[in-house]
XYZ file of C-alpha atoms in Angstrom:
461
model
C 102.174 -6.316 -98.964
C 104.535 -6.171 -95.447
C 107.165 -8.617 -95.790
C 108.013 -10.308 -92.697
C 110.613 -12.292 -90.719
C 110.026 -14.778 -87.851
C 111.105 -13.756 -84.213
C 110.689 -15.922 -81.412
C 110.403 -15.448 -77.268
C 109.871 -18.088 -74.617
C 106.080 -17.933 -75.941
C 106.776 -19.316 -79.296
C 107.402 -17.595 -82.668
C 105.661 -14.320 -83.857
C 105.879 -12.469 -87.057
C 107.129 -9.077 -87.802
C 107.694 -6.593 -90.290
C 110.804 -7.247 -91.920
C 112.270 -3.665 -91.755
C 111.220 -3.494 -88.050
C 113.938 -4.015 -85.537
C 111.597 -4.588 -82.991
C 111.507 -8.841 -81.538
C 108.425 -10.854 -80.906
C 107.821 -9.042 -76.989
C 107.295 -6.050 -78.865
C 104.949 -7.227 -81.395
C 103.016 -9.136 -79.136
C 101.753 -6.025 -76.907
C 101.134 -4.159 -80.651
C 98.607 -7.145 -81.394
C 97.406 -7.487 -77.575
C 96.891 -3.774 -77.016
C 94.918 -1.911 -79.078
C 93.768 1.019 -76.773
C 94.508 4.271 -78.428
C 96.482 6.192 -80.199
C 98.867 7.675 -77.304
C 102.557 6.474 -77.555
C 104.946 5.838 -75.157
C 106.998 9.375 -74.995
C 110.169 9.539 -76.604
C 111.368 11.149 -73.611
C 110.864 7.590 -71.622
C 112.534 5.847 -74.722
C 115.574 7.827 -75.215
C 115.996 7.703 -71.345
C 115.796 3.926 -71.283
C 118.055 3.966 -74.238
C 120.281 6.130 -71.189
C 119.943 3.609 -68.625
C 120.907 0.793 -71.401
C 124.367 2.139 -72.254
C 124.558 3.071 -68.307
C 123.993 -0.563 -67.637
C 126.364 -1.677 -70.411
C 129.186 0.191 -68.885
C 128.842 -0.860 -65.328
C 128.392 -4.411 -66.332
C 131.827 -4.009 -68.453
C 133.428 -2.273 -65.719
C 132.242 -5.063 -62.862
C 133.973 -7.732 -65.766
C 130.306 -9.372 -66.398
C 129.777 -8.019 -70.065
C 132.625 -7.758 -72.681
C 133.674 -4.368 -74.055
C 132.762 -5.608 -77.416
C 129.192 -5.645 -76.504
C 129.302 -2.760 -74.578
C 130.847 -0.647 -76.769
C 127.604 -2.080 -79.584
C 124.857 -1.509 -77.217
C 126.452 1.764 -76.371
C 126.501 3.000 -79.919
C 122.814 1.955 -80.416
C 121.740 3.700 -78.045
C 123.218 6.621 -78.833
C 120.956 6.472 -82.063
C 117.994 6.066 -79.741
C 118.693 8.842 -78.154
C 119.731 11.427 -80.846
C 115.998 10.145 -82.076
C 117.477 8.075 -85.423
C 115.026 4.942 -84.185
C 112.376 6.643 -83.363
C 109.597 4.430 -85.631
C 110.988 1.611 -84.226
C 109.029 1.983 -80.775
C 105.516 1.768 -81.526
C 103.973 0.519 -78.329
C 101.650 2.834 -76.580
C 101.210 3.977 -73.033
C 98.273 1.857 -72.416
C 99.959 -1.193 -71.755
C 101.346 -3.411 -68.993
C 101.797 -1.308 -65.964
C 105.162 -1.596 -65.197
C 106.624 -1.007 -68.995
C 107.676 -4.306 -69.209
C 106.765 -4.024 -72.943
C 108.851 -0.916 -73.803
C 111.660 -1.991 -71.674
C 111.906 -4.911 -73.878
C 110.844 -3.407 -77.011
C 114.087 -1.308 -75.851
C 116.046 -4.366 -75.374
C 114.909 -5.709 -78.381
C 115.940 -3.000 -80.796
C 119.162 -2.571 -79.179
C 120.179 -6.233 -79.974
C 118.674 -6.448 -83.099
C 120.226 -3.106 -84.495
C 123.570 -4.094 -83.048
C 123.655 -7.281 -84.925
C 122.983 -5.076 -88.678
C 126.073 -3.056 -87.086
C 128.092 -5.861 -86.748
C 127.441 -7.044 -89.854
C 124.883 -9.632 -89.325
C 121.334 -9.838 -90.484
C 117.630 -9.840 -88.669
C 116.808 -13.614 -90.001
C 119.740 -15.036 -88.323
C 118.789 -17.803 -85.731
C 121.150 -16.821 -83.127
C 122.537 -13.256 -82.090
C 125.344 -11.919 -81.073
C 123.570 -9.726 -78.557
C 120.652 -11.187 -76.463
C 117.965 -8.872 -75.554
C 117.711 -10.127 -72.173
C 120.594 -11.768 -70.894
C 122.932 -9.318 -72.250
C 121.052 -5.534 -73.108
C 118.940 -6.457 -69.929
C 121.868 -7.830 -67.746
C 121.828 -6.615 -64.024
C 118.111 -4.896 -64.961
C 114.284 -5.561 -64.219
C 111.842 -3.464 -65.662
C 110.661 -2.957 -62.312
C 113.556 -0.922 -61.701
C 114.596 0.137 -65.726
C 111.472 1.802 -65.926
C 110.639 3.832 -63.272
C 114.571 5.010 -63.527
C 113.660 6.157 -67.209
C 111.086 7.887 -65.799
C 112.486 9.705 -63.305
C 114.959 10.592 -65.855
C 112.801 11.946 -68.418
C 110.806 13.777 -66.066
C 113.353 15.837 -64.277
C 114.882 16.251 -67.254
C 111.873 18.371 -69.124
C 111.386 20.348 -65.547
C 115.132 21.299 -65.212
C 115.717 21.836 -69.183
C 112.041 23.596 -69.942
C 109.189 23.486 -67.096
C 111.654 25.572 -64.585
C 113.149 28.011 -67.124
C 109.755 29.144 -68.363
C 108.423 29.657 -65.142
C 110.724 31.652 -63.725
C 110.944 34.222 -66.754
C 107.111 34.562 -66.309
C 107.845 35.227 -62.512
C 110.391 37.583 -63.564
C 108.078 39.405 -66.161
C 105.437 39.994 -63.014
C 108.747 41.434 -60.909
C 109.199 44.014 -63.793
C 105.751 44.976 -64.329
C 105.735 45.544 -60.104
C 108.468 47.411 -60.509
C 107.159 49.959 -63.544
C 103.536 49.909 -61.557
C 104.330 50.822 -58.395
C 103.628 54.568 -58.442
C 99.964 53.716 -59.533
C 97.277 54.145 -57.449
C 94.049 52.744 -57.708
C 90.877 51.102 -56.273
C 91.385 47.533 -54.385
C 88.800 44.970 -54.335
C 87.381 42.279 -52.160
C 84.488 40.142 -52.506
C 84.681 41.722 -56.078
C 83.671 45.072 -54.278
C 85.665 48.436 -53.930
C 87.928 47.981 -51.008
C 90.851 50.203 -50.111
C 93.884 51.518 -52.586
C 97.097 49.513 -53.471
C 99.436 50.268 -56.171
C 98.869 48.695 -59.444
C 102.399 47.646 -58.662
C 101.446 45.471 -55.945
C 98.714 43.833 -57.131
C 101.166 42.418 -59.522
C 103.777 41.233 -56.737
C 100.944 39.149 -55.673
C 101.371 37.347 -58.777
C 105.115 37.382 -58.524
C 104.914 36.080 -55.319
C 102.472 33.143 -56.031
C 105.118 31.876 -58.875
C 107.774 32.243 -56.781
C 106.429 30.082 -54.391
C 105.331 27.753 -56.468
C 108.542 27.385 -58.784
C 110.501 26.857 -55.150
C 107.305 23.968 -54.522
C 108.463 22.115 -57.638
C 112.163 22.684 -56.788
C 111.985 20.832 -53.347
C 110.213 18.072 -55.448
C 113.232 17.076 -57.335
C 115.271 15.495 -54.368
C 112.584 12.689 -54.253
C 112.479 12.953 -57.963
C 116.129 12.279 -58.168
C 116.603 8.911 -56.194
C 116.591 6.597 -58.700
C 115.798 2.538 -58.250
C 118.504 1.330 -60.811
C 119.701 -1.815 -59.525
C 116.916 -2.525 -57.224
C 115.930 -5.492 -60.269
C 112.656 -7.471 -59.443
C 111.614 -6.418 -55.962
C 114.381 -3.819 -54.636
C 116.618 -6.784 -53.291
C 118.832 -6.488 -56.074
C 118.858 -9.755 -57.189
C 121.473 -10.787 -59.922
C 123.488 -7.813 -59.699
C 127.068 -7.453 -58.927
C 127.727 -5.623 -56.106
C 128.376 -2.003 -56.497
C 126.384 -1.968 -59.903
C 123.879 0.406 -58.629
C 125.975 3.359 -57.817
C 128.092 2.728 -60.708
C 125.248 2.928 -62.920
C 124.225 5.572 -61.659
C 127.253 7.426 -61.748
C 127.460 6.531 -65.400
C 123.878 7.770 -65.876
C 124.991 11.650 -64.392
C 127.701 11.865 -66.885
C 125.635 11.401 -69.907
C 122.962 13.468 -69.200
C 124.780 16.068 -66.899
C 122.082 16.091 -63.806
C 122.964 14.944 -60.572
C 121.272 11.975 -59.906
C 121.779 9.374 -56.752
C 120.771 5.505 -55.894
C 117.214 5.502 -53.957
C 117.795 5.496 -50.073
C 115.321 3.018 -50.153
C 114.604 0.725 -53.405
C 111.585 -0.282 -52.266
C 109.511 2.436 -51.420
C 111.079 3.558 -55.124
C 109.161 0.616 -57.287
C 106.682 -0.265 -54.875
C 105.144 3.458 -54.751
C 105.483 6.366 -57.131
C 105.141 8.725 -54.508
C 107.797 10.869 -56.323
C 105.432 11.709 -58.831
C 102.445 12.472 -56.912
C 104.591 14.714 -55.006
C 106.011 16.427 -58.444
C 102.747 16.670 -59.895
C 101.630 18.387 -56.683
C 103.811 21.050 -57.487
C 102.862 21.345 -61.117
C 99.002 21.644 -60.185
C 100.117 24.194 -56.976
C 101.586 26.149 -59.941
C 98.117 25.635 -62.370
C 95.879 26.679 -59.195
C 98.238 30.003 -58.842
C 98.159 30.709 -63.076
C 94.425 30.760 -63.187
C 94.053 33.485 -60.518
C 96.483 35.134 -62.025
C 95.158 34.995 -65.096
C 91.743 35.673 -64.121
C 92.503 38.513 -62.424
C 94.469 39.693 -65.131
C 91.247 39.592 -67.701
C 89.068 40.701 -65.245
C 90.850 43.973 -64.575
C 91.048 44.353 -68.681
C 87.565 43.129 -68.845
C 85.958 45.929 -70.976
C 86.920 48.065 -73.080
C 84.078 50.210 -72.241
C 82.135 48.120 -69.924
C 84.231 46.750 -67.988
C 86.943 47.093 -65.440
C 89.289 48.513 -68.111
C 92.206 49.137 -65.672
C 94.806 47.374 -67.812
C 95.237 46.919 -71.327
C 96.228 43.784 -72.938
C 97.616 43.598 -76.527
C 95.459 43.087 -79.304
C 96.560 39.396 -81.235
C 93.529 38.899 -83.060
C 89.988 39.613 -84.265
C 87.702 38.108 -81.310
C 84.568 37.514 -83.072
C 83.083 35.752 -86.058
C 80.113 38.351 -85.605
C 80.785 41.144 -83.912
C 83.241 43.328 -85.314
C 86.047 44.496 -83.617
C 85.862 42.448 -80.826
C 89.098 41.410 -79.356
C 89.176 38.640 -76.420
C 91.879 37.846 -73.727
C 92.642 34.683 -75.758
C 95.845 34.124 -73.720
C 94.095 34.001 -70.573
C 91.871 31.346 -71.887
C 94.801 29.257 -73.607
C 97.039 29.115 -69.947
C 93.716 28.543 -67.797
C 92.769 25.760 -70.064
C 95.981 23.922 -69.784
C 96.143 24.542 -66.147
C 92.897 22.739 -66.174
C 94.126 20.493 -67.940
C 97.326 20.035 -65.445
C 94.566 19.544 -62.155
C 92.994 17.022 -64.294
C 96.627 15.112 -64.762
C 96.795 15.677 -61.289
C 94.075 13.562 -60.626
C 94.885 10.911 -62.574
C 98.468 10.878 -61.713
C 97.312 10.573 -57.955
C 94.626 7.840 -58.248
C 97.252 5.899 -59.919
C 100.204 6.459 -56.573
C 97.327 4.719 -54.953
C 97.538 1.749 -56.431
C 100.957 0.013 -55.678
C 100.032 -3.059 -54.609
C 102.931 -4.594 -52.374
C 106.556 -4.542 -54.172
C 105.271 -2.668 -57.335
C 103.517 -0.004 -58.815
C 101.566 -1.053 -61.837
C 100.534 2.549 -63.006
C 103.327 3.520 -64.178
C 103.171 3.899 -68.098
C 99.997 6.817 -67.680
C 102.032 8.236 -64.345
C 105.074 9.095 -66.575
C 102.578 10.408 -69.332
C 100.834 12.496 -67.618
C 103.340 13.951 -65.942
C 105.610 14.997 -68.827
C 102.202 16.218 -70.638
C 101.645 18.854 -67.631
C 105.452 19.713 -67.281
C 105.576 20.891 -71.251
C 101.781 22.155 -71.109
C 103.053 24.556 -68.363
C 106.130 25.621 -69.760
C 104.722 26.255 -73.570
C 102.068 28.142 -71.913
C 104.221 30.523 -69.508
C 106.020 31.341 -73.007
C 103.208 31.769 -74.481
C 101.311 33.827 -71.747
C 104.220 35.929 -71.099
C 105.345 36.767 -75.068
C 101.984 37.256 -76.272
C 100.221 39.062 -72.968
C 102.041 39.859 -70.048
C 104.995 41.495 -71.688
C 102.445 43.637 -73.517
C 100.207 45.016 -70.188
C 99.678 48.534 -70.170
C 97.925 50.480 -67.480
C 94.696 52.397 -68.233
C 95.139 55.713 -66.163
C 92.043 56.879 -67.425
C 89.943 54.445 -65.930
C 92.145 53.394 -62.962
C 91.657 57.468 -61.823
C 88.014 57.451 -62.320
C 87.639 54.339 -60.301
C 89.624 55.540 -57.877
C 88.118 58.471 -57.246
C 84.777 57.326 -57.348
C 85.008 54.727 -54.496
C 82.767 55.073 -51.696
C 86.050 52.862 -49.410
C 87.838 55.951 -49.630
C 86.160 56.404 -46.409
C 87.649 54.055 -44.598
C 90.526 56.765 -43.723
C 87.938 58.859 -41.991
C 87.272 55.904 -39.200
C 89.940 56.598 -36.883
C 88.987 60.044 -36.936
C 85.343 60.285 -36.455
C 84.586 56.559 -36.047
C 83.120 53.163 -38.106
C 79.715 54.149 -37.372
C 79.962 57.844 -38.556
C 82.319 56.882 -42.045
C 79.160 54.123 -42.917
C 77.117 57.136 -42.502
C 78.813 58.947 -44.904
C 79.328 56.197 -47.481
C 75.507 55.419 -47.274
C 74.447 59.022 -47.788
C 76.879 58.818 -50.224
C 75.840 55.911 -52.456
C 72.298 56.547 -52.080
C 71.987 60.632 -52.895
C 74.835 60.069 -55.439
C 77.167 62.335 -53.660
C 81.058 62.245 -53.625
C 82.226 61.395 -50.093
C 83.429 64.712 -49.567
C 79.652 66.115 -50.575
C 78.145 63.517 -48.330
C 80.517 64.144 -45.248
C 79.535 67.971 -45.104
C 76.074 67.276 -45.903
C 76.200 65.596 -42.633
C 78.144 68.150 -40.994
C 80.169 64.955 -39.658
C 83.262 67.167 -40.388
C 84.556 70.096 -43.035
C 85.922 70.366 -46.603
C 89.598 71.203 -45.194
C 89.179 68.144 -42.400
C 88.370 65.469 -45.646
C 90.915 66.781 -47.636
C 93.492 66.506 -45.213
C 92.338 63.049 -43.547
C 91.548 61.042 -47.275
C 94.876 60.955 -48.956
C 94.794 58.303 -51.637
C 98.404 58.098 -51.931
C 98.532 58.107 -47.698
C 96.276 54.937 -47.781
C 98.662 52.300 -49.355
């Protein structure tokens, strides 16, 4: 059996586990929502535990909170964020929309754990630290938690989303590079078209990352104004003056970005336009990985009967019945998470359209999703790029014979002899089953030394 303690809130008295160092706010939203299994992320927890101790040393510093107290919250949420209290947040995302829960199951574990540090004990009456008037001093949630958010958001893109994406855009730069000299057959409409180098059909994918990576960059100057300080509304009511860019300042040196107050505080709480914006970027960046990566297992599509230009590495058996079959299983793993992303997309933007007046009430399943497509992503490049891209070989066999069988070869004759006469030729071509050089003369439309010196394969890119 649990033991339990008595905690109390302006509600009256609730129980909780004795070991728990959550207070009654906590336990209330455990007993009022039960809605899944997701929990809030760590990431937004160890970030509030960020803005806490930012909080406790601006207060100190503007002579509102002693250092005493500062210097206890401060090492408590520390622990919070090296992960020590971890099972002491249990609330999930599905909650109140602002956070209000978590913010104060933050609050609440910061005071209570405090008063064990300074020697006291959870069944004490009165505290040492209060929750609200002292952890919570100069703070709203309405402004706590859409900071933590920001935080924890820009911190995954800069620290993991970013860094994978731009070795898998590098990856694409190298295989341009060592495929350039390649020749083969273009295609549009999924039908021969005219030659490229194998080379440049992977810039294209270079290209569409690099653009993409540079979409989520410009993202992160929005992402980076932060509403600390705004409190209930964005007026900033009961804080000192100055609070908000000291906070702030004290928020940059312990996590080591760059972070500034929000230009305006109230388009920061009352929209999360931030985040649609970010997550724009993110599902730019899924939209450009699927054609990439259906191109890229379309042109190893095969081995026989297929494309069968490139070659992909071989990671495992493909087939519970057919043996020897091997699949372009990392193709399918990066298209379903970019899937996955547009689908967080969606969500993410139905909920930036549903600030009503001074607040945002989405905000718990905003910062969710978000974080869930910025690790998808990056676990996926790493995965993509390790296990297939790194691994690409060319097929020279089949690239040749494609090559040299396409009837667009004969788009080099038109300024020579004209549209209408090279359609000739590529009809005649396709339906006697003639090479276009057979076809041409058999149409006395020009000679064997006049094709061979206008159709130059290497001429044509």
């Amino acid at each position: 059996m649990i033991k339990i303690r008595k905690e109390s809130d302006s509600m009256g008295t609730v129980e909780v586990p004795e070991t728990a160092y959550w207070g009654a706010q906590t336990q209330r939203s455990i007993m009022n929502f039960k809605i899944g299994n997701i929990p809030m992320p760590q990431e937004v927890i160890h970030m509030l535990a960020v803005v806490k101790k930012s909080a406790a040393y601006a207060n100190c510093d503007l002579g509102i909170l002693p250092e005493e107290k500062r210097d206890l919250i401060a090492q408590v949420c520390d622990e919070i964020i090296e992960g020590k209290l971890n099972e002491h947040f249990p609330l999930v995302i599905w909650q109140t929309g602002s956070g209000t829960q978590s913010n104060m199951n933050v609050n609440e574990v910061v005071a209570n754990r405090a008063e064990v540090l300074k020697g006291g004990n959870l069944h004490s009456s009165t505290r040492f630290i209060s929750p609200n008037d002292d952890v919570n001093k100069s703070q709203s949630t309405n402004d706590v938690f859409p900071t933590a958010m920001r935080l924890a958001s820009y911190d995954v893109l800069i620290k993991k989303t970013i860094p994978a994406l731009e070795k898998l855009q590098q990856e694409f730069q190298s295989k341009e590079k060592a495929f350039q000299d390649i020749i083969k057959i273009g295609r549009t409409h999924l039908m021969d078209a005219t030659p490229l180098s194998l080379g440049s059909e992977f810039s294209a994918f270079a290209s569409q990352l690099q653009f993409g990576i540079q979409a989520l960059k410009n993202t992160l100057t929005h992402l980076s104004q932060l509403p600390v300080g705004g409190t209930a509304v964005g007026t900033g009511l009961n804080t000192p003056k100055g609070y908000d860019s000291l906070s702030v300042s004290y928020i940059n040196k312990f996590t080591n970005h760059v972070f500034a107050p929000a230009k305006n505080k109230y388009e920061a709480m009352a929209s999360q336009d931030a985040f649609v914006e970010t997550s724009g970027a993110l599902k730019q960046i899924a939209v450009s990985l699927t054609k990439i990566a259906n191109d890229i297992r379309l042109l190893a599509s095969g081995p026989r009967c297929g494309l069968g230009e490139i070659d992909l590495p071989q990671n495992e058996p493909g087939s519970s019945i057919m043996p020897g079959k091997v699949n372009p299983t990392q193709c399918e793993a990066i298209t379903m998470v970019c899937a996955q992303v547009i689908g967080n997309d969606t969500a993410i933007t139905t909920a930036g359209l549903q600030g009503h007046l001074q607040l945002n009430v989405f905000m718990p399943m905003i910062v969710y999703n978000l974080l869930v497509s910025a690790h998808l992503l990056a676990d996926a490049c790493h995965s993509f790029r390790e296990n297939c891209v790194e691994g690409i070989t060319p097929n020279l066999k089949n690239i040749a014979q494609h090559l040299n069988q396409s009837l667009m070869l004969v788009t080099a004759l038109s300024p020579h002899i004209g549209y209408h006469n090279a359609a000739n030729i590529a009809q005649h071509a396709y339906h006697k089953n003639l090479t276009l050089e057979e076809a041409a003369i058999d149409l006395q439309l020009l000679t064997k030394e006049q094709f061979e010196e206008w159709v130059k394969v290497d001429e044509m890119i």
